[in-house]
Amino acid sequence: MSIELIYILILAGFVGFEIIRKVTPTLHTPLMSATNAISGISLVGSLVAAGSDDSTARILGLIAVTAATINVVGGFMITERMLKMFKKKEK
Amino acid sequence: MDFTYLTEIVYLISAILFILGLKGLSHPETARRGMHYAEVGMLLAVVGTLVSGKILTWDFIIVGIVVGSAIGAAMAIFMPMTAMPQRIALSHAFGALAAVLVGVNEFIALSKHGEISQALMAALGFEVLFGALTITGSLMAFGKLSEMISGSPVTYKGQNFVNILSFLIAVGIFVYLIFNPTNSAMFYVMIGLSLAIGIFIVLPIGGADMPVVISLMNSYAGLAAAATGFAIDNKVLIIAGSLDGASGFILSIVMSKAMNRSFANVLFGAVGSPQVNTAGLAETRPITRFGIEDTKFVLEQAERVVIVPGYGMAVAQAQHAVRELGDELEKQGIKVEYAIHPVAGRMPGHMNVLLAEANVSYDQLLEMEVINPSMDTVDVCIVIGANDVVNPAARTDKGSPIYGMPIIDVDKAKTVIVMKRSMATGFAGIENPLFYEPNTKMLFGDAKKVMQELVTEFKKV
């Protein structure tokens, strides 16, 4: 593990802070489901475990892949469903 | 060709797309395009991983993706909007579960080769510590929100002591493991203890505090994912986890400010329920009751009407009826707006989602800070299912448990119509002087039924 990972963490944290601060409060619920879907990125780690040739790793990986996929697929779908509802009425 | 290098580039593009995706959420008009960026980013990251050459067997991957997609899609399609707080809580549990399992797997694999560095153990420990308490904490929140378990706070003597002590022990084990990374028994003890802590910290939390808990769990799930990135040396995981962590962190701050709780209070998750305190002046003033016709009469005279929704609107599922009333008023040339308190409901943005579902235009949904300065020019304010967030005692009564909490200043409107089932106090158990003000009219009944009756009355003309 190298120090550059810590740089990435700090910088990403700052970027995240600045971007999220500008998210309109009206969209705070979609924000939660969207970040949830995005943090389903732990799927990539789960895939490697499920796709290994070690039986313990494969079983842990299978559960992890399932859980992460629920978040990724479900999270993005529900975010889209919510965002579709936010419309501006023509007057 | 070196696939590792290709995968790294794909991950970089994914990270950029995630950032652009969240940037889109700054406005409802750009939000959907942003989500498409994020979706493409996720697809790229998954494909990039699958072709990285690290995948040796495919059967479990296919099973996991198919089952996960089916469950995720079913939940997204069939879950009603009113169940959104539960769904969000549950998804934090899933996210944390994946992170913990990846961490455990990494620990087992590395232990076999006997090569866990202190830095790596720090990352793994952090990951499973926060991941495990997020799993059970979120499941508890899910249980309370879906009313599978009692939503009321569970407290006992010495609770804070037990909570802090167990957290300190867990942190102690964590530090021990950094210096003794080969002690796998302690690793699992830490996970078990952390699972227990997740239950402990949500036990004393009641319904109205849920927005803070959900935000906090959002943050923890993100931090666990970022730590996973450290443990398996994956940069896109660190970036996505940091974004999620930052998001939950900011929401926690927003929610805690809106409840006038200290930041430290939120950081350590020690939210707890406010003590029921009926101190303050017992009200002797009479209340004024209003009927449907009286309400209609007052509304017809108005030029500007502001509707303030609370959790009661969600419980009564009254959002559609509320929007219908709004439409009727607009037909008469009355300006209609909605004032949303940050902690109205059970999660950040709860009221906005329900009203958007009912087809209320998003530019009519105004934040507390935006509406308050012009509250004295509002002719009629309709409070529906909200209580503590409009309690003027927060401004005036230093002895009140909610003193200092920012509220929507509905009492400054010319007329306030409070829709309520009964005179019962709100979540905080505090008397609300608003109900006794001379300009306040009480309209008792089920929010949805009363709204529908009002709409019918308007349609008669």
mmCIF file of C-alpha atoms in Angstrom, chain B residues 4-358:
data_model
loop_
_atom_site.group_PDB
_atom_site.id
_atom_site.type_symbol
_atom_site.label_atom_id
_atom_site.label_comp_id
_atom_site.label_asym_id
_atom_site.label_seq_id
_atom_site.Cartn_x
_atom_site.Cartn_y
_atom_site.Cartn_z
ATOM 1 C CA THR B 4 -3.839 -4.485 -15.940
ATOM 2 C CA TYR B 5 -2.892 -1.190 -17.489
ATOM 3 C CA LEU B 6 -6.057 -1.088 -19.596
ATOM 4 C CA THR B 7 -8.167 -1.827 -16.520
ATOM 5 C CA GLU B 8 -6.503 1.037 -14.637
ATOM 6 C CA ILE B 9 -7.402 3.456 -17.438
ATOM 7 C CA VAL B 10 -10.981 2.198 -17.500
ATOM 8 C CA TYR B 11 -11.192 2.738 -13.722
ATOM 9 C CA LEU B 12 -9.932 6.297 -14.156
ATOM 10 C CA ILE B 13 -12.659 7.023 -16.704
ATOM 11 C CA SER B 14 -15.238 5.485 -14.341
ATOM 12 C CA ALA B 15 -14.088 7.738 -11.511
ATOM 13 C CA ILE B 16 -14.460 10.825 -13.727
ATOM 14 C CA LEU B 17 -17.939 9.725 -14.805
ATOM 15 C CA PHE B 18 -18.998 9.215 -11.174
ATOM 16 C CA ILE B 19 -17.910 12.732 -10.289
ATOM 17 C CA LEU B 20 -19.711 14.203 -13.306
ATOM 18 C CA GLY B 21 -22.753 12.132 -12.391
ATOM 19 C CA LEU B 22 -23.021 13.581 -8.891
ATOM 20 C CA LYS B 23 -22.329 17.068 -10.248
ATOM 21 C CA GLY B 24 -25.510 16.712 -12.300
ATOM 22 C CA LEU B 25 -27.556 16.518 -9.108
ATOM 23 C CA SER B 26 -27.010 20.233 -8.499
ATOM 24 C CA HIS B 27 -30.173 20.851 -10.525
ATOM 25 C CA PRO B 28 -33.216 18.708 -11.374
ATOM 26 C CA GLU B 29 -32.752 19.483 -15.069
ATOM 27 C CA THR B 30 -29.244 18.042 -15.295
ATOM 28 C CA ALA B 31 -29.749 15.244 -12.773
ATOM 29 C CA ARG B 32 -30.883 12.505 -15.132
ATOM 30 C CA ARG B 33 -28.083 13.097 -17.611
ATOM 31 C CA GLY B 34 -25.667 12.939 -14.675
ATOM 32 C CA MET B 35 -27.043 9.573 -13.623
ATOM 33 C CA HIS B 36 -26.487 8.247 -17.133
ATOM 34 C CA TYR B 37 -22.811 9.238 -16.857
ATOM 35 C CA ALA B 38 -22.558 7.408 -13.539
ATOM 36 C CA GLU B 39 -24.262 4.319 -14.981
ATOM 37 C CA VAL B 40 -21.833 4.193 -17.900
ATOM 38 C CA GLY B 41 -19.003 4.606 -15.389
ATOM 39 C CA MET B 42 -20.234 1.620 -13.402
ATOM 40 C CA LEU B 43 -20.637 -0.518 -16.516
ATOM 41 C CA LEU B 44 -17.094 0.351 -17.616
ATOM 42 C CA ALA B 45 -15.672 -0.499 -14.199
ATOM 43 C CA VAL B 46 -17.390 -3.887 -14.170
ATOM 44 C CA VAL B 47 -16.341 -4.762 -17.725
ATOM 45 C CA GLY B 48 -12.828 -3.494 -17.008
ATOM 46 C CA THR B 49 -12.621 -5.838 -14.016
ATOM 47 C CA LEU B 50 -13.984 -8.814 -15.936
ATOM 48 C CA VAL B 51 -11.376 -8.474 -18.690
ATOM 49 C CA SER B 52 -8.534 -7.676 -16.290
ATOM 50 C CA GLY B 53 -7.291 -11.256 -16.399
ATOM 51 C CA LYS B 54 -7.895 -11.674 -12.643
ATOM 52 C CA ILE B 55 -11.067 -13.660 -13.195
ATOM 53 C CA LEU B 56 -10.423 -17.393 -13.222
ATOM 54 C CA THR B 57 -13.911 -18.838 -12.747
ATOM 55 C CA TRP B 58 -17.206 -17.429 -14.021
ATOM 56 C CA ASP B 59 -20.082 -19.466 -12.596
ATOM 57 C CA PHE B 60 -20.438 -17.651 -9.246
ATOM 58 C CA ILE B 61 -20.056 -14.260 -10.900
ATOM 59 C CA ILE B 62 -22.919 -14.979 -13.269
ATOM 60 C CA VAL B 63 -25.151 -16.320 -10.487
ATOM 61 C CA GLY B 64 -24.423 -13.313 -8.258
ATOM 62 C CA ILE B 65 -25.052 -10.755 -10.976
ATOM 63 C CA VAL B 66 -28.269 -12.391 -12.182
ATOM 64 C CA VAL B 67 -29.717 -12.832 -8.679
ATOM 65 C CA GLY B 68 -28.567 -9.374 -7.546
ATOM 66 C CA SER B 69 -29.987 -7.686 -10.639
ATOM 67 C CA ALA B 70 -33.323 -9.457 -10.253
ATOM 68 C CA ILE B 71 -33.663 -8.469 -6.581
ATOM 69 C CA GLY B 72 -32.411 -4.933 -7.188
ATOM 70 C CA ALA B 73 -34.706 -4.344 -10.147
ATOM 71 C CA ALA B 74 -37.731 -5.809 -8.363
ATOM 72 C CA MET B 75 -37.125 -3.549 -5.378
ATOM 73 C CA ALA B 76 -36.689 -0.509 -7.610
ATOM 74 C CA ILE B 77 -39.830 -1.159 -9.650
ATOM 75 C CA PHE B 78 -42.309 -2.333 -7.032
ATOM 76 C CA MET B 79 -41.360 -0.438 -3.910
ATOM 77 C CA PRO B 80 -43.762 2.450 -3.302
ATOM 78 C CA MET B 81 -42.272 5.911 -2.845
ATOM 79 C CA THR B 82 -43.545 6.025 0.729
ATOM 80 C CA ALA B 83 -41.251 3.063 1.507
ATOM 81 C CA MET B 84 -38.189 4.947 0.283
ATOM 82 C CA PRO B 85 -36.624 5.546 3.738
ATOM 83 C CA GLN B 86 -36.646 1.783 4.442
ATOM 84 C CA ARG B 87 -35.197 1.027 1.040
ATOM 85 C CA ILE B 88 -32.354 3.487 1.497
ATOM 86 C CA ALA B 89 -31.582 2.062 4.936
ATOM 87 C CA LEU B 90 -31.563 -1.488 3.554
ATOM 88 C CA SER B 91 -29.238 -0.561 0.703
ATOM 89 C CA HIS B 92 -26.687 0.805 3.169
ATOM 90 C CA ALA B 93 -26.697 -2.641 4.796
ATOM 91 C CA PHE B 94 -26.087 -4.358 1.445
ATOM 92 C CA GLY B 95 -23.260 -1.982 0.528
ATOM 93 C CA ALA B 96 -21.577 -2.496 3.883
ATOM 94 C CA LEU B 97 -22.053 -6.275 3.670
ATOM 95 C CA ALA B 98 -20.221 -6.394 0.341
ATOM 96 C CA ALA B 99 -17.379 -4.291 1.761
ATOM 97 C CA VAL B 100 -17.036 -6.460 4.877
ATOM 98 C CA LEU B 101 -17.031 -9.709 2.899
ATOM 99 C CA VAL B 102 -14.353 -8.415 0.548
ATOM 100 C CA GLY B 103 -12.356 -7.401 3.616
ATOM 101 C CA VAL B 104 -12.751 -10.776 5.326
ATOM 102 C CA ASN B 105 -11.776 -12.552 2.138
ATOM 103 C CA GLU B 106 -8.678 -10.397 1.788
ATOM 104 C CA PHE B 107 -7.768 -11.094 5.405
ATOM 105 C CA ILE B 108 -8.092 -14.867 4.924
ATOM 106 C CA ALA B 109 -6.101 -14.839 1.685
ATOM 107 C CA LEU B 110 -3.294 -12.726 3.126
ATOM 108 C CA SER B 111 -3.197 -14.676 6.415
ATOM 109 C CA LYS B 112 -2.546 -17.861 4.467
ATOM 110 C CA HIS B 113 0.587 -16.323 3.044
ATOM 111 C CA GLY B 114 1.375 -14.743 6.387
ATOM 112 C CA GLU B 115 2.016 -11.329 4.965
ATOM 113 C CA ILE B 116 -0.226 -8.604 6.330
ATOM 114 C CA SER B 117 1.571 -5.311 6.707
ATOM 115 C CA GLN B 118 0.535 -2.897 9.428
ATOM 116 C CA ALA B 119 -0.787 -0.394 6.907
ATOM 117 C CA LEU B 120 -2.869 -3.059 5.224
ATOM 118 C CA MET B 121 -4.223 -4.251 8.558
ATOM 119 C CA ALA B 122 -5.195 -0.668 9.366
ATOM 120 C CA ALA B 123 -7.205 -0.462 6.142
ATOM 121 C CA LEU B 124 -8.800 -3.896 6.613
ATOM 122 C CA GLY B 125 -9.604 -3.209 10.243
ATOM 123 C CA PHE B 126 -11.212 0.126 9.467
ATOM 124 C CA GLU B 127 -13.202 -1.464 6.663
ATOM 125 C CA VAL B 128 -14.702 -4.298 8.697
ATOM 126 C CA LEU B 129 -15.150 -2.156 11.826
ATOM 127 C CA PHE B 130 -17.263 0.490 10.093
ATOM 128 C CA GLY B 131 -18.749 -1.967 7.622
ATOM 129 C CA ALA B 132 -20.017 -4.345 10.294
ATOM 130 C CA LEU B 133 -21.662 -1.679 12.425
ATOM 131 C CA THR B 134 -23.254 -0.217 9.300
ATOM 132 C CA ILE B 135 -24.773 -3.609 8.438
ATOM 133 C CA THR B 136 -26.593 -4.075 11.732
ATOM 134 C CA GLY B 137 -27.220 -0.351 12.284
ATOM 135 C CA SER B 138 -28.892 -0.063 8.892
ATOM 136 C CA LEU B 139 -30.881 -3.248 9.403
ATOM 137 C CA MET B 140 -32.118 -1.837 12.713
ATOM 138 C CA ALA B 141 -33.068 1.412 10.989
ATOM 139 C CA PHE B 142 -34.804 -0.625 8.290
ATOM 140 C CA GLY B 143 -36.712 -2.606 10.918
ATOM 141 C CA LYS B 144 -37.813 0.528 12.739
ATOM 142 C CA LEU B 145 -38.819 2.407 9.594
ATOM 143 C CA SER B 146 -40.794 -0.513 8.174
ATOM 144 C CA GLU B 147 -42.323 -1.057 11.624
ATOM 145 C CA MET B 148 -41.114 -4.646 11.788
ATOM 146 C CA ILE B 149 -39.720 -3.680 15.167
ATOM 147 C CA SER B 150 -41.020 -0.954 17.433
ATOM 148 C CA GLY B 151 -40.040 2.467 16.180
ATOM 149 C CA SER B 152 -39.940 3.968 19.637
ATOM 150 C CA PRO B 153 -36.597 4.536 21.344
ATOM 151 C CA VAL B 154 -35.328 1.701 23.545
ATOM 152 C CA THR B 155 -33.356 3.072 26.455
ATOM 153 C CA TYR B 156 -31.962 1.586 29.627
ATOM 154 C CA LYS B 157 -29.826 2.757 32.490
ATOM 155 C CA GLY B 158 -26.137 3.034 31.648
ATOM 156 C CA GLN B 159 -26.804 2.768 27.936
ATOM 157 C CA ASN B 160 -24.312 5.454 26.977
ATOM 158 C CA PHE B 161 -21.688 3.781 29.136
ATOM 159 C CA VAL B 162 -22.238 0.409 27.449
ATOM 160 C CA ASN B 163 -22.152 1.962 23.985
ATOM 161 C CA ILE B 164 -18.999 3.961 24.552
ATOM 162 C CA LEU B 165 -17.278 1.085 26.326
ATOM 163 C CA SER B 166 -18.010 -1.401 23.528
ATOM 164 C CA PHE B 167 -16.837 1.090 20.942
ATOM 165 C CA LEU B 168 -13.609 1.685 22.884
ATOM 166 C CA ILE B 169 -13.014 -2.064 23.177
ATOM 167 C CA ALA B 170 -13.529 -2.477 19.432
ATOM 168 C CA VAL B 171 -11.077 0.337 18.716
ATOM 169 C CA GLY B 172 -8.669 -1.250 21.220
ATOM 170 C CA ILE B 173 -8.813 -4.562 19.355
ATOM 171 C CA PHE B 174 -8.317 -2.676 16.103
ATOM 172 C CA VAL B 175 -5.125 -1.062 17.407
ATOM 173 C CA TYR B 176 -3.954 -4.422 18.804
ATOM 174 C CA LEU B 177 -4.504 -6.039 15.396
ATOM 175 C CA ILE B 178 -2.408 -3.407 13.644
ATOM 176 C CA PHE B 179 0.547 -4.582 15.717
ATOM 177 C CA ASN B 180 -0.473 -8.260 15.727
ATOM 178 C CA PRO B 181 -2.003 -8.815 12.302
ATOM 179 C CA THR B 182 -1.713 -12.583 12.514
ATOM 180 C CA ASN B 183 -4.226 -12.938 15.359
ATOM 181 C CA SER B 184 -7.219 -13.940 13.267
ATOM 182 C CA ALA B 185 -9.376 -14.815 16.303
ATOM 183 C CA MET B 186 -9.276 -11.183 17.425
ATOM 184 C CA PHE B 187 -10.160 -10.084 13.900
ATOM 185 C CA TYR B 188 -13.445 -11.995 14.079
ATOM 186 C CA VAL B 189 -14.102 -10.879 17.658
ATOM 187 C CA MET B 190 -13.813 -7.301 16.404
ATOM 188 C CA ILE B 191 -16.315 -7.966 13.633
ATOM 189 C CA GLY B 192 -18.741 -9.554 16.089
ATOM 190 C CA LEU B 193 -18.414 -6.674 18.520
ATOM 191 C CA SER B 194 -18.844 -4.180 15.728
ATOM 192 C CA LEU B 195 -22.048 -5.922 14.615
ATOM 193 C CA ALA B 196 -23.327 -5.590 18.175
ATOM 194 C CA ILE B 197 -22.397 -1.893 18.312
ATOM 195 C CA GLY B 198 -24.491 -1.267 15.190
ATOM 196 C CA ILE B 199 -27.524 -2.584 17.092
ATOM 197 C CA PHE B 200 -26.650 -0.676 20.264
ATOM 198 C CA ILE B 201 -26.383 2.725 18.595
ATOM 199 C CA VAL B 202 -29.703 2.538 16.768
ATOM 200 C CA LEU B 203 -31.684 1.088 19.726
ATOM 201 C CA PRO B 204 -32.222 4.445 21.476
ATOM 202 C CA ILE B 205 -33.163 6.267 18.284
ATOM 203 C CA GLY B 206 -36.749 7.170 17.508
ATOM 204 C CA GLY B 207 -38.515 7.982 14.269
ATOM 205 C CA ALA B 208 -37.834 11.697 13.923
ATOM 206 C CA ASP B 209 -34.097 11.184 14.435
ATOM 207 C CA MET B 210 -33.954 8.773 11.512
ATOM 208 C CA PRO B 211 -32.769 11.356 8.933
ATOM 209 C CA VAL B 212 -29.556 11.760 10.935
ATOM 210 C CA VAL B 213 -29.056 8.013 11.331
ATOM 211 C CA ILE B 214 -29.651 7.295 7.654
ATOM 212 C CA SER B 215 -27.194 10.030 6.641
ATOM 213 C CA LEU B 216 -24.634 8.731 9.100
ATOM 214 C CA MET B 217 -24.970 5.148 7.826
ATOM 215 C CA ASN B 218 -24.632 6.524 4.286
ATOM 216 C CA SER B 219 -21.329 8.043 5.316
ATOM 217 C CA TYR B 220 -20.079 4.920 7.107
ATOM 218 C CA ALA B 221 -20.952 2.688 4.137
ATOM 219 C CA GLY B 222 -18.928 5.016 1.912
ATOM 220 C CA LEU B 223 -15.972 5.036 4.280
ATOM 221 C CA ALA B 224 -16.038 1.236 4.432
ATOM 222 C CA ALA B 225 -15.958 1.111 0.619
ATOM 223 C CA ALA B 226 -13.035 3.557 0.518
ATOM 224 C CA ALA B 227 -11.147 1.432 3.047
ATOM 225 C CA THR B 228 -11.794 -1.589 0.829
ATOM 226 C CA GLY B 229 -10.015 0.330 -1.925
ATOM 227 C CA PHE B 230 -6.955 0.646 0.327
ATOM 228 C CA ALA B 231 -7.081 -3.022 1.275
ATOM 229 C CA ILE B 232 -7.203 -4.323 -2.296
ATOM 230 C CA ASP B 233 -5.245 -1.453 -3.840
ATOM 231 C CA ASN B 234 -8.075 -0.239 -6.049
ATOM 232 C CA LYS B 235 -8.231 3.484 -6.748
ATOM 233 C CA VAL B 236 -11.730 3.731 -8.186
ATOM 234 C CA LEU B 237 -13.056 2.173 -4.986
ATOM 235 C CA ILE B 238 -11.291 4.820 -2.934
ATOM 236 C CA ILE B 239 -12.722 7.621 -5.068
ATOM 237 C CA ALA B 240 -16.289 6.282 -5.180
ATOM 238 C CA GLY B 241 -16.161 5.494 -1.462
ATOM 239 C CA SER B 242 -14.908 8.996 -0.648
ATOM 240 C CA LEU B 243 -17.728 10.545 -2.692
ATOM 241 C CA ASP B 244 -20.277 8.434 -0.819
ATOM 242 C CA GLY B 245 -18.614 9.166 2.508
ATOM 243 C CA ALA B 246 -18.535 12.916 1.800
ATOM 244 C CA SER B 247 -22.163 12.861 0.758
ATOM 245 C CA GLY B 248 -23.337 11.129 3.912
ATOM 246 C CA PHE B 249 -21.126 13.410 5.976
ATOM 247 C CA ILE B 250 -22.604 16.585 4.466
ATOM 248 C CA LEU B 251 -26.152 15.284 4.826
ATOM 249 C CA SER B 252 -25.417 14.455 8.471
ATOM 250 C CA ILE B 253 -24.250 18.020 9.041
ATOM 251 C CA VAL B 254 -27.296 19.478 7.287
ATOM 252 C CA MET B 255 -29.628 17.247 9.302
ATOM 253 C CA SER B 256 -27.909 17.913 12.620
ATOM 254 C CA LYS B 257 -27.991 21.670 12.052
ATOM 255 C CA ALA B 258 -31.673 21.443 11.220
ATOM 256 C CA MET B 259 -32.249 19.675 14.541
ATOM 257 C CA ASN B 260 -29.896 21.955 16.439
ATOM 258 C CA ARG B 261 -27.684 19.086 17.515
ATOM 259 C CA SER B 262 -23.967 19.472 17.935
ATOM 260 C CA PHE B 263 -21.640 18.157 15.310
ATOM 261 C CA ALA B 264 -19.754 15.914 17.755
ATOM 262 C CA ASN B 265 -23.086 14.454 18.746
ATOM 263 C CA VAL B 266 -23.608 13.381 15.141
ATOM 264 C CA LEU B 267 -20.035 12.188 14.508
ATOM 265 C CA PHE B 268 -20.243 9.635 17.273
ATOM 266 C CA GLY B 269 -23.728 8.645 16.309
ATOM 267 C CA ALA B 270 -24.960 9.249 19.831
ATOM 268 C CA VAL B 271 -28.160 10.803 18.631
ATOM 269 C CA GLY B 272 -30.570 9.342 21.148
ATOM 270 C CA SER B 273 -34.018 10.662 21.734
ATOM 271 C CA PRO B 274 -34.676 14.030 23.270
ATOM 272 C CA GLN B 275 -35.932 13.701 26.823
ATOM 273 C CA VAL B 276 -39.655 14.145 27.010
ATOM 274 C CA ASN B 277 -39.936 17.443 28.735
ATOM 275 C CA THR B 278 -43.266 19.030 29.282
ATOM 276 C CA ALA B 279 -41.723 21.969 31.088
ATOM 277 C CA GLY B 280 -42.552 25.429 29.893
ATOM 278 C CA LEU B 281 -45.834 27.156 30.285
ATOM 279 C CA ALA B 282 -48.912 25.000 30.311
ATOM 280 C CA GLU B 283 -51.251 26.529 27.767
ATOM 281 C CA THR B 284 -54.485 27.947 29.102
ATOM 282 C CA ARG B 285 -55.434 29.835 25.968
ATOM 283 C CA PRO B 286 -58.310 28.422 23.965
ATOM 284 C CA ILE B 287 -57.834 26.996 20.495
ATOM 285 C CA THR B 288 -59.905 28.010 17.482
ATOM 286 C CA ARG B 289 -61.458 25.190 15.518
ATOM 287 C CA PHE B 290 -62.126 25.475 11.818
ATOM 288 C CA GLY B 291 -64.357 23.404 9.575
ATOM 289 C CA ILE B 292 -64.058 22.705 5.853
ATOM 290 C CA GLU B 293 -66.195 25.694 4.834
ATOM 291 C CA ASP B 294 -64.312 28.125 7.088
ATOM 292 C CA THR B 295 -61.047 26.914 5.603
ATOM 293 C CA LYS B 296 -62.307 27.287 2.066
ATOM 294 C CA PHE B 297 -63.535 30.788 2.809
ATOM 295 C CA VAL B 298 -60.161 31.902 4.196
ATOM 296 C CA LEU B 299 -58.276 30.290 1.332
ATOM 297 C CA GLU B 300 -60.425 32.018 -1.277
ATOM 298 C CA GLN B 301 -59.527 35.417 0.153
ATOM 299 C CA ALA B 302 -55.782 34.646 -0.047
ATOM 300 C CA GLU B 303 -53.287 35.769 -2.656
ATOM 301 C CA ARG B 304 -50.360 33.702 -1.430
ATOM 302 C CA VAL B 305 -50.677 30.292 0.220
ATOM 303 C CA VAL B 306 -47.806 28.243 1.628
ATOM 304 C CA ILE B 307 -48.192 24.550 2.427
ATOM 305 C CA VAL B 308 -45.874 23.061 5.073
ATOM 306 C CA PRO B 309 -45.811 19.250 4.973
ATOM 307 C CA GLY B 310 -44.463 16.917 7.666
ATOM 308 C CA TYR B 311 -44.219 13.209 8.338
ATOM 309 C CA GLY B 312 -47.978 13.130 8.985
ATOM 310 C CA MET B 313 -48.556 13.810 5.293
ATOM 311 C CA ALA B 314 -46.486 10.750 4.418
ATOM 312 C CA VAL B 315 -48.296 8.575 6.955
ATOM 313 C CA ALA B 316 -51.712 9.653 5.653
ATOM 314 C CA GLN B 317 -50.467 9.326 2.035
ATOM 315 C CA ALA B 318 -52.015 12.737 1.510
ATOM 316 C CA GLN B 319 -49.516 14.077 -1.050
ATOM 317 C CA HIS B 320 -51.825 13.608 -4.048
ATOM 318 C CA ALA B 321 -54.749 15.260 -2.297
ATOM 319 C CA VAL B 322 -52.435 18.113 -1.268
ATOM 320 C CA ARG B 323 -51.399 18.666 -4.870
ATOM 321 C CA GLU B 324 -55.060 18.629 -5.984
ATOM 322 C CA LEU B 325 -55.832 21.358 -3.488
ATOM 323 C CA GLY B 326 -52.831 23.283 -4.782
ATOM 324 C CA ASP B 327 -54.211 22.971 -8.328
ATOM 325 C CA GLU B 328 -57.646 24.228 -7.256
ATOM 326 C CA LEU B 329 -56.089 27.239 -5.541
ATOM 327 C CA GLU B 330 -53.955 28.031 -8.570
ATOM 328 C CA LYS B 331 -57.050 27.907 -10.753
ATOM 329 C CA GLN B 332 -58.333 30.810 -8.663
ATOM 330 C CA GLY B 333 -55.159 32.752 -9.314
ATOM 331 C CA ILE B 334 -53.681 32.130 -5.875
ATOM 332 C CA LYS B 335 -49.907 31.688 -5.636
ATOM 333 C CA VAL B 336 -49.117 28.306 -4.051
ATOM 334 C CA GLU B 337 -45.745 27.294 -2.623
ATOM 335 C CA TYR B 338 -44.468 24.454 -0.460
ATOM 336 C CA ALA B 339 -42.051 25.077 2.399
ATOM 337 C CA ILE B 340 -39.846 22.103 3.253
ATOM 338 C CA HIS B 341 -37.976 21.782 6.539
ATOM 339 C CA PRO B 342 -34.712 19.792 6.145
ATOM 340 C CA VAL B 343 -35.756 17.175 8.705
ATOM 341 C CA ALA B 344 -39.427 16.918 7.781
ATOM 342 C CA GLY B 345 -40.057 13.207 7.294
ATOM 343 C CA ARG B 346 -37.767 10.275 7.879
ATOM 344 C CA MET B 347 -34.858 10.933 5.506
ATOM 345 C CA PRO B 348 -33.233 13.890 3.756
ATOM 346 C CA GLY B 349 -35.483 15.086 0.925
ATOM 347 C CA HIS B 350 -38.397 12.834 1.951
ATOM 348 C CA MET B 351 -41.131 15.473 1.445
ATOM 349 C CA ASN B 352 -39.682 16.589 -1.886
ATOM 350 C CA VAL B 353 -39.822 13.081 -3.306
ATOM 351 C CA LEU B 354 -43.422 12.539 -2.169
ATOM 352 C CA LEU B 355 -44.597 15.868 -3.581
ATOM 353 C CA ALA B 356 -42.701 15.300 -6.822
ATOM 354 C CA GLU B 357 -44.424 11.918 -7.056
ATOM 355 C CA ALA B 358 -47.745 13.739 -6.719
#
